[in-house]
Amino acid sequence: MRNNLVSIILPVYNGARFLRQSIDSVISQTHGNFELIIVDDCSTDESPEIIAEYVNKDIRIRTIRHSHNQYLPQALNTGFQAALGDYFTWTSDDNIYKPNAIACLVTMLSSDIEADVVYGNEATIDEAGNAIPGYDMDTPEVIPILSCIGGYFMFKKQVYFDVGGYESEWFLVEDWQFWLKAYNAGYKFVKTEECNYLYRHSTTSLTATKQQLIVAKAIELSLRNLVTNRSKYSDIIVMRAYLKNIRRCQIVNYRAKAHECLDLAQSIRSDAIKYLNLELVNWLEGK
């Protein structure tokens, strides 16, 4: 296995509760040639003290602190713009790498000359660290439909710089927007069935506290992307993307927007509605 330097960005905003577990999981990696850049987005809890403790005991760890809270996309950009590695990834302050996580992804990237982005499955845990039911990630061709890449991924550094990093406009769906940019630019995504990452379902996470906003932003991003990049996708992918947006619209009760999406799906296949379940059809009809 090649000993490529991996830059791991860890954005933190008031994440003291699980931060030690996250950092410890990085330090425990069997691939030891990494730099961990912890970006403190102006935390007001004990996070700065925890970060300082780890910086002082491991030379592979450094930190950058924002003078004011700038939100996740800019925190990621701050970290990656300071990164020195051949390969890039980032993790969250409440998630955990298994020991071989980074080694597995490095092996994939270094052995497949055409691969630009690699990712794998993840297990889910609750706030106490107990396993809960999860699901495997989808394959890359569905990236125009949904964000099929979870927290376990790695990409070559040029991908980040070529697509322009993360965009503050898409806060809450910045990860999917980044993957869409890379996918639309023609970068090759490769999935492994390995599961080396623990994703924590936490009541304080953005996913839990901002669900409605996340879904609304996902609809906006998807529809804009389908207009801009329609020619890059097959008809079936486009139809499935519009149908997926109907399901999103139900979550946020955007019935008028859902009908627009159905019309667009039916412009591709007149029988597109048959791919929706009865509950969704009834919701569309106001039943």
Coordinates of N, CA, C and O in Angstrom, one line a residue, residues 22-160:
S22 N -14.2 11.1 18.3 CA -13.9 11.4 16.9 C -12.4 11.5 16.7 O -11.9 10.8 15.8
I23 N -11.8 12.3 17.5 CA -10.3 12.5 17.3 C -9.6 11.2 17.6 O -8.6 10.8 16.9
D24 N -10.0 10.5 18.7 CA -9.3 9.2 19.0 C -9.4 8.2 17.8 O -8.5 7.4 17.6
S25 N -10.5 8.2 17.1 CA -10.7 7.3 16.0 C -9.7 7.6 14.9 O -9.3 6.7 14.1
V26 N -9.4 8.9 14.7 CA -8.4 9.3 13.7 C -7.0 8.8 14.1 O -6.2 8.2 13.4
I27 N -6.7 9.1 15.4 CA -5.3 8.8 15.9 C -5.1 7.3 15.8 O -3.9 6.8 15.6
S28 N -6.1 6.5 15.9 CA -6.0 5.0 16.0 C -5.9 4.4 14.6 O -5.9 3.1 14.5
Q29 N -5.9 5.2 13.5 CA -5.8 4.6 12.2 C -4.6 3.8 11.9 O -3.5 4.2 12.3
T30 N -4.7 2.7 11.2 CA -3.6 1.9 10.8 C -2.7 2.6 9.7 O -1.6 2.3 9.6
H31 N -3.4 3.5 9.0 CA -2.6 4.3 8.0 C -2.2 5.6 8.8 O -3.0 6.5 9.0
G32 N -1.0 5.6 9.3 CA -0.6 6.7 10.2 C -0.1 7.9 9.5 O 0.1 9.0 10.2
N33 N 0.0 7.9 8.2 CA 0.5 9.1 7.5 C -0.6 10.0 7.1 O -1.1 10.1 6.0
F34 N -1.1 10.8 8.1 CA -2.2 11.7 7.9 C -1.9 13.0 8.7 O -1.0 13.1 9.5
E35 N -2.6 14.0 8.3 CA -2.6 15.3 9.0 C -4.1 15.5 9.4 O -5.0 15.3 8.5
L36 N -4.4 15.8 10.6 CA -5.7 16.1 11.0 C -5.8 17.6 11.3 O -5.1 18.1 12.2
I37 N -6.6 18.3 10.5 CA -6.8 19.7 10.7 C -8.1 20.0 11.3 O -9.2 19.7 10.6
I38 N -8.2 20.4 12.5 CA -9.4 20.6 13.2 C -9.8 22.1 13.1 O -9.0 23.0 13.5
V39 N -10.9 22.4 12.4 CA -11.3 23.8 12.2 C -12.4 24.1 13.2 O -13.5 23.6 13.2
D40 N -12.0 24.9 14.2 CA -13.0 25.3 15.2 C -13.7 26.5 14.7 O -13.2 27.6 14.6
D41 N -15.0 26.3 14.5 CA -15.8 27.4 13.9 C -16.4 28.3 15.0 O -17.6 28.5 15.1
C42 N -15.5 28.8 15.8 CA -15.8 29.7 16.9 C -16.7 29.0 18.0 O -17.8 29.6 18.4
S43 N -16.3 27.9 18.5 CA -17.1 27.2 19.5 C -17.1 28.0 20.8 O -16.1 28.6 21.1
T44 N -18.2 27.8 21.5 CA -18.3 28.5 22.8 C -18.4 27.5 24.0 O -18.6 27.8 25.1
D45 N -18.2 26.2 23.7 CA -18.2 25.1 24.7 C -16.8 24.7 25.0 O -15.9 25.5 24.9
E46 N -16.6 23.5 25.4 CA -15.2 23.1 25.8 C -14.4 22.6 24.7 O -13.3 22.1 24.8
S47 N -14.9 22.7 23.4 CA -14.2 22.2 22.3 C -12.8 22.8 22.1 O -11.8 22.0 21.9
P48 N -12.6 24.1 22.3 CA -11.2 24.6 22.2 C -10.2 24.0 23.1 O -9.0 23.7 22.8
E49 N -10.6 23.7 24.4 CA -9.7 23.1 25.3 C -9.4 21.6 24.9 O -8.2 21.2 25.0
I50 N -10.4 20.9 24.4 CA -10.1 19.6 24.0 C -9.2 19.6 22.8 O -8.2 18.8 22.7
I51 N -9.4 20.5 21.9 CA -8.6 20.5 20.7 C -7.1 20.8 21.1 O -6.2 20.2 20.6
A52 N -6.9 21.8 21.9 CA -5.6 22.2 22.4 C -4.9 21.0 23.0 O -3.7 20.8 22.8
E53 N -5.6 20.2 23.8 CA -5.0 19.0 24.4 C -4.4 18.1 23.4 O -3.3 17.6 23.5
Y54 N -5.2 17.8 22.3 CA -4.7 16.9 21.3 C -3.6 17.5 20.4 O -2.7 16.7 20.0
V55 N -3.7 18.7 20.1 CA -2.6 19.4 19.3 C -1.3 19.3 20.1 O -0.3 19.0 19.5
N56 N -1.3 19.4 21.4 CA -0.1 19.3 22.2 C 0.5 18.0 22.3 O 1.7 17.8 22.6
K57 N -0.3 16.9 22.0 CA 0.3 15.6 22.2 C 0.5 14.8 20.9 O 1.0 13.7 21.0
D58 N 0.1 15.3 19.8 CA 0.3 14.6 18.5 C 0.6 15.6 17.4 O -0.2 16.5 17.1
I59 N 1.8 15.5 16.9 CA 2.3 16.5 15.9 C 1.6 16.4 14.6 O 1.7 17.3 13.8
R60 N 0.8 15.4 14.4 CA 0.0 15.3 13.1 C -1.3 16.1 13.2 O -2.0 16.2 12.2
I61 N -1.6 16.7 14.3 CA -2.8 17.4 14.5 C -2.5 18.9 14.6 O -1.6 19.3 15.3
R62 N -3.2 19.7 13.9 CA -3.1 21.2 14.0 C -4.5 21.7 13.9 O -5.5 21.0 13.5
T63 N -4.7 23.0 14.3 CA -6.0 23.6 14.4 C -6.0 25.0 13.8 O -5.0 25.7 13.8
I64 N -7.2 25.4 13.3 CA -7.4 26.7 12.9 C -8.8 27.1 13.5 O -9.7 26.4 13.5
R65 N -8.8 28.3 14.1 CA -10.0 28.8 14.7 C -10.6 30.0 14.0 O -9.8 31.0 13.8
H66 N -11.8 30.0 13.7 CA -12.5 31.1 13.1 C -12.8 32.1 14.2 O -13.1 31.8 15.3
S67 N -12.7 33.4 13.8 CA -13.0 34.5 14.8 C -14.5 34.7 15.0 O -14.9 35.3 16.0
H68 N -15.3 34.1 14.1 CA -16.7 34.1 14.2 C -17.3 32.9 13.5 O -16.6 32.4 12.6
N69 N -18.5 32.5 13.8 CA -19.1 31.3 13.3 C -19.4 31.5 11.8 O -20.1 32.4 11.4
Q70 N -18.8 30.7 10.9 CA -19.0 30.9 9.5 C -19.7 29.7 8.8 O -19.9 29.7 7.6
Y71 N -20.1 28.7 9.6 CA -20.9 27.6 9.1 C -20.0 26.6 8.4 O -18.9 26.8 8.0
L72 N -20.6 25.4 8.2 CA -19.9 24.2 7.7 C -19.2 24.4 6.4 O -18.0 24.0 6.3
P73 N -19.8 24.9 5.3 CA -19.1 25.0 4.1 C -17.8 25.8 4.2 O -16.7 25.3 3.6
Q74 N -17.8 26.9 4.8 CA -16.6 27.7 5.0 C -15.5 27.0 5.9 O -14.3 27.1 5.7
A75 N -16.0 26.3 6.9 CA -15.1 25.6 7.8 C -14.4 24.5 7.0 O -13.1 24.3 7.2
L76 N -15.1 23.8 6.1 CA -14.4 22.9 5.3 C -13.4 23.5 4.3 O -12.3 23.0 4.2
N77 N -13.8 24.6 3.7 CA -12.8 25.3 2.8 C -11.6 25.8 3.6 O -10.5 25.7 3.1
T78 N -11.8 26.3 4.8 CA -10.6 26.7 5.6 C -9.7 25.6 5.8 O -8.4 25.7 5.6
G79 N -10.2 24.4 6.1 CA -9.4 23.3 6.3 C -8.7 22.8 5.1 O -7.4 22.6 5.1
F80 N -9.4 22.6 4.0 CA -8.8 22.1 2.8 C -7.8 23.0 2.1 O -6.9 22.6 1.5
Q81 N -8.1 24.3 2.3 CA -7.1 25.2 1.7 C -5.8 25.3 2.4 O -4.8 25.7 1.9
A82 N -5.8 24.8 3.6 CA -4.5 24.7 4.4 C -3.9 23.3 4.3 O -2.8 23.0 4.8
A83 N -4.6 22.3 3.6 CA -4.2 20.9 3.6 C -3.0 20.7 2.7 O -2.8 21.4 1.7
L84 N -2.2 19.7 3.1 CA -0.9 19.4 2.4 C -1.0 18.0 1.7 O 0.0 17.6 1.1
G85 N -2.0 17.3 2.0 CA -2.1 15.9 1.6 C -2.3 15.6 0.1 O -2.6 16.5 -0.7
D86 N -2.0 14.4 -0.3 CA -2.3 13.9 -1.7 C -3.8 13.6 -1.8 O -4.4 13.8 -2.9
Y87 N -4.4 13.1 -0.7 CA -5.8 12.7 -0.7 C -6.5 13.5 0.4 O -5.9 13.8 1.5
F88 N -7.8 13.8 0.2 CA -8.6 14.6 1.1 C -9.8 13.8 1.6 O -10.4 13.1 0.9
T89 N -10.2 14.1 2.8 CA -11.4 13.7 3.4 C -11.8 14.5 4.5 O -11.0 15.4 5.0
W90 N -13.0 14.4 5.0 CA -13.4 15.1 6.2 C -14.4 14.2 7.0 O -15.1 13.3 6.5
T91 N -14.4 14.5 8.3 CA -15.3 13.8 9.2 C -16.0 14.7 10.2 O -15.6 15.9 10.2
S92 N -17.0 14.2 10.9 CA -17.8 15.1 11.8 C -17.3 14.8 13.2 O -16.8 13.7 13.6
D93 N -17.6 15.8 14.1 CA -17.2 15.7 15.5 C -17.9 14.6 16.3 O -17.6 14.3 17.4
D94 N -19.0 14.0 15.7 CA -19.7 13.0 16.5 C -19.7 11.6 15.8 O -20.4 10.7 16.3
N95 N -18.9 11.5 14.7 CA -18.8 10.2 14.0 C -17.4 9.6 14.3 O -16.5 10.2 14.8
I96 N -17.3 8.3 14.0 CA -16.2 7.5 14.4 C -15.7 6.7 13.2 O -16.4 6.0 12.5
Y97 N -14.3 6.7 13.0 CA -13.7 5.8 12.0 C -13.3 4.5 12.7 O -12.9 4.5 13.8
K98 N -13.5 3.4 12.0 CA -12.9 2.1 12.4 C -11.4 2.2 12.1 O -11.0 2.9 11.2
P99 N -10.6 1.4 12.7 CA -9.1 1.5 12.6 C -8.6 1.4 11.1 O -7.6 2.0 10.8
N100 N -9.2 0.6 10.3 CA -8.7 0.4 8.9 C -9.4 1.3 7.9 O -9.2 1.1 6.7
A101 N -10.2 2.3 8.4 CA -11.0 3.1 7.4 C -10.1 3.8 6.4 O -10.4 3.8 5.2
I102 N -9.2 4.6 6.9 CA -8.3 5.4 6.0 C -7.5 4.5 5.1 O -7.3 4.7 3.9
A103 N -6.9 3.4 5.6 CA -6.1 2.5 4.9 C -6.9 1.9 3.7 O -6.3 1.8 2.6
C104 N -8.1 1.5 3.9 CA -8.9 1.0 2.9 C -9.1 1.9 1.7 O -9.0 1.6 0.6
L105 N -9.5 3.2 2.1 CA -9.7 4.2 1.0 C -8.4 4.6 0.3 O -8.5 4.8 -1.0
V106 N -7.3 4.6 1.0 CA -6.0 4.9 0.3 C -5.7 3.8 -0.7 O -5.2 4.1 -1.8
T107 N -5.9 2.6 -0.3 CA -5.6 1.5 -1.1 C -6.4 1.6 -2.4 O -5.9 1.3 -3.5
M108 N -7.7 1.9 -2.3 CA -8.6 2.0 -3.4 C -8.1 3.1 -4.4 O -8.0 2.9 -5.6
L109 N -7.8 4.3 -3.8 CA -7.4 5.4 -4.7 C -6.0 5.2 -5.3 O -5.8 5.6 -6.5
S110 N -5.1 4.6 -4.6 CA -3.8 4.4 -5.2 C -3.7 3.2 -6.1 O -2.8 3.1 -7.0
S111 N -4.6 2.2 -6.0 CA -4.6 1.1 -6.9 C -5.4 1.2 -8.2 O -5.1 0.5 -9.2
D112 N -6.4 2.1 -8.2 CA -7.2 2.3 -9.4 C -6.9 3.7 -9.9 O -7.3 4.7 -9.4
I113 N -6.1 3.7 -11.0 CA -5.5 4.9 -11.6 C -6.6 5.8 -12.1 O -6.5 7.1 -12.1
E114 N -7.8 5.3 -12.4 CA -8.9 6.1 -12.9 C -9.8 6.6 -11.8 O -10.6 7.5 -12.1
A115 N -9.7 6.1 -10.6 CA -10.6 6.5 -9.5 C -10.2 7.9 -9.0 O -9.0 8.2 -8.8
D116 N -11.2 8.8 -8.9 CA -11.0 10.1 -8.3 C -11.6 10.3 -7.0 O -11.1 11.0 -6.1
V117 N -12.8 9.6 -6.8 CA -13.5 9.7 -5.5 C -13.8 8.2 -5.1 O -14.3 7.5 -6.0
V118 N -13.5 7.8 -3.9 CA -13.9 6.5 -3.4 C -14.7 6.6 -2.1 O -14.6 7.6 -1.4
Y119 N -15.7 5.7 -2.0 CA -16.5 5.8 -0.8 C -17.0 4.4 -0.4 O -16.9 3.5 -1.3
G120 N -17.5 4.2 0.8 CA -18.0 3.0 1.2 C -19.3 3.1 2.1 O -19.8 4.2 2.2
N121 N -19.7 2.0 2.6 CA -20.8 1.9 3.5 C -20.5 2.4 4.9 O -19.4 2.6 5.3
E122 N -21.5 2.7 5.7 CA -21.4 3.1 7.0 C -22.4 2.4 7.9 O -23.5 2.1 7.5
A123 N -22.0 2.2 9.2 CA -23.0 1.7 10.1 C -23.5 2.9 10.9 O -22.9 4.0 10.9
T124 N -24.6 2.7 11.6 CA -25.2 3.8 12.4 C -25.3 3.4 13.8 O -25.5 2.3 14.2
I125 N -25.0 4.4 14.7 CA -25.1 4.2 16.1 C -25.9 5.3 16.7 O -26.1 6.4 16.1
D126 N -26.4 5.1 17.9 CA -27.2 6.1 18.6 C -26.2 6.9 19.5 O -25.0 6.8 19.5
E127 N -26.8 7.8 20.3 CA -26.0 8.7 21.1 C -25.1 8.0 22.1 O -24.0 8.4 22.5
A128 N -25.5 6.8 22.5 CA -24.8 6.0 23.5 C -23.8 5.1 22.8 O -23.0 4.3 23.5
G129 N -23.7 5.1 21.5 CA -22.8 4.2 20.7 C -23.4 2.9 20.4 O -22.6 2.0 19.9
N130 N -24.6 2.6 20.6 CA -25.3 1.4 20.3 C -25.7 1.3 18.8 O -26.1 2.3 18.3
A131 N -25.5 0.1 18.2 CA -25.8 0.0 16.8 C -27.3 0.1 16.6 O -28.1 -0.4 17.4
I132 N -27.7 0.7 15.5 CA -29.1 0.8 15.2 C -29.2 0.5 13.7 O -28.2 0.6 12.9
P133 N -30.4 0.1 13.2 CA -30.5 -0.2 11.8 C -30.1 0.9 10.9 O -30.4 2.1 11.1
G134 N -29.3 0.5 9.8 CA -28.9 1.5 8.8 C -29.2 1.0 7.4 O -30.0 0.1 7.2
Y135 N -28.4 1.4 6.5 CA -28.6 1.0 5.1 C -27.3 1.2 4.3 O -26.5 2.0 4.7
D136 N -27.1 0.4 3.3 CA -25.9 0.6 2.4 C -26.0 1.8 1.5 O -27.1 2.1 1.1
M137 N -24.9 2.4 1.2 CA -24.9 3.5 0.2 C -25.2 3.0 -1.2 O -24.9 1.9 -1.6
D138 N -25.9 3.8 -2.0 CA -26.2 3.5 -3.4 C -24.9 3.6 -4.2 O -23.9 4.2 -3.8
T139 N -25.0 3.1 -5.5 CA -23.9 3.2 -6.4 C -23.9 4.6 -7.1 O -24.9 5.3 -7.1
P140 N -22.8 5.0 -7.7 CA -22.6 6.4 -8.1 C -23.6 6.9 -9.1 O -23.8 8.1 -9.2
E141 N -24.2 6.1 -10.0 CA -25.0 6.6 -11.0 C -26.3 7.3 -10.5 O -26.9 8.1 -11.2
V142 N -26.5 7.2 -9.2 CA -27.7 7.9 -8.6 C -27.4 9.2 -8.0 O -28.2 9.9 -7.4
I143 N -26.1 9.7 -8.1 CA -25.7 11.0 -7.6 C -26.6 12.1 -8.1 O -27.0 13.0 -7.3
P144 N -27.1 12.1 -9.3 CA -28.0 13.2 -9.7 C -29.4 13.1 -9.1 O -30.2 14.0 -9.1
I145 N -29.7 11.9 -8.4 CA -31.0 11.7 -7.8 C -30.9 12.1 -6.3 O -31.8 12.7 -5.8
L146 N -29.9 11.6 -5.7 CA -29.8 11.8 -4.2 C -28.3 11.7 -3.8 O -27.5 11.3 -4.6
S147 N -28.0 12.2 -2.6 CA -26.7 12.1 -2.1 C -26.4 10.7 -1.6 O -26.9 10.3 -0.5
C148 N -25.7 9.9 -2.4 CA -25.5 8.5 -2.0 C -24.2 8.3 -1.3 O -23.8 7.1 -1.1
I149 N -23.5 9.3 -0.9 CA -22.2 9.2 -0.2 C -22.4 9.7 1.2 O -22.8 10.9 1.4
G150 N -22.1 8.9 2.1 CA -22.3 9.3 3.5 C -21.0 9.9 4.1 O -20.4 10.8 3.4
G151 N -20.6 9.5 5.2 CA -19.4 10.1 5.9 C -18.1 9.4 5.6 O -17.1 9.9 6.0
Y152 N -18.2 8.3 4.8 CA -17.0 7.5 4.6 C -16.5 7.6 3.1 O -17.1 7.0 2.3
F153 N -15.6 8.5 2.9 CA -15.1 8.8 1.5 C -13.7 9.4 1.5 O -13.2 9.8 2.6
M154 N -13.2 9.5 0.3 CA -11.9 10.1 0.1 C -11.8 10.5 -1.3 O -12.3 9.8 -2.2
F155 N -11.1 11.6 -1.6 CA -10.9 12.0 -3.0 C -9.5 12.6 -3.2 O -8.9 13.1 -2.3
K156 N -9.1 12.6 -4.5 CA -7.8 13.2 -4.8 C -7.9 14.7 -4.7 O -9.0 15.3 -5.0
K157 N -6.8 15.3 -4.3 CA -6.9 16.7 -3.9 C -7.3 17.6 -5.1 O -7.9 18.7 -4.9
Q158 N -6.9 17.2 -6.3 CA -7.3 18.1 -7.5 C -8.8 18.2 -7.7 O -9.3 19.2 -8.3
V159 N -9.6 17.2 -7.2 CA -11.0 17.3 -7.3 C -11.5 18.5 -6.6 O -12.3 19.3 -7.1
Y160 N -11.0 18.7 -5.3 CA -11.5 19.8 -4.5 C -11.2 21.1 -5.3 O -12.1 22.0 -5.4

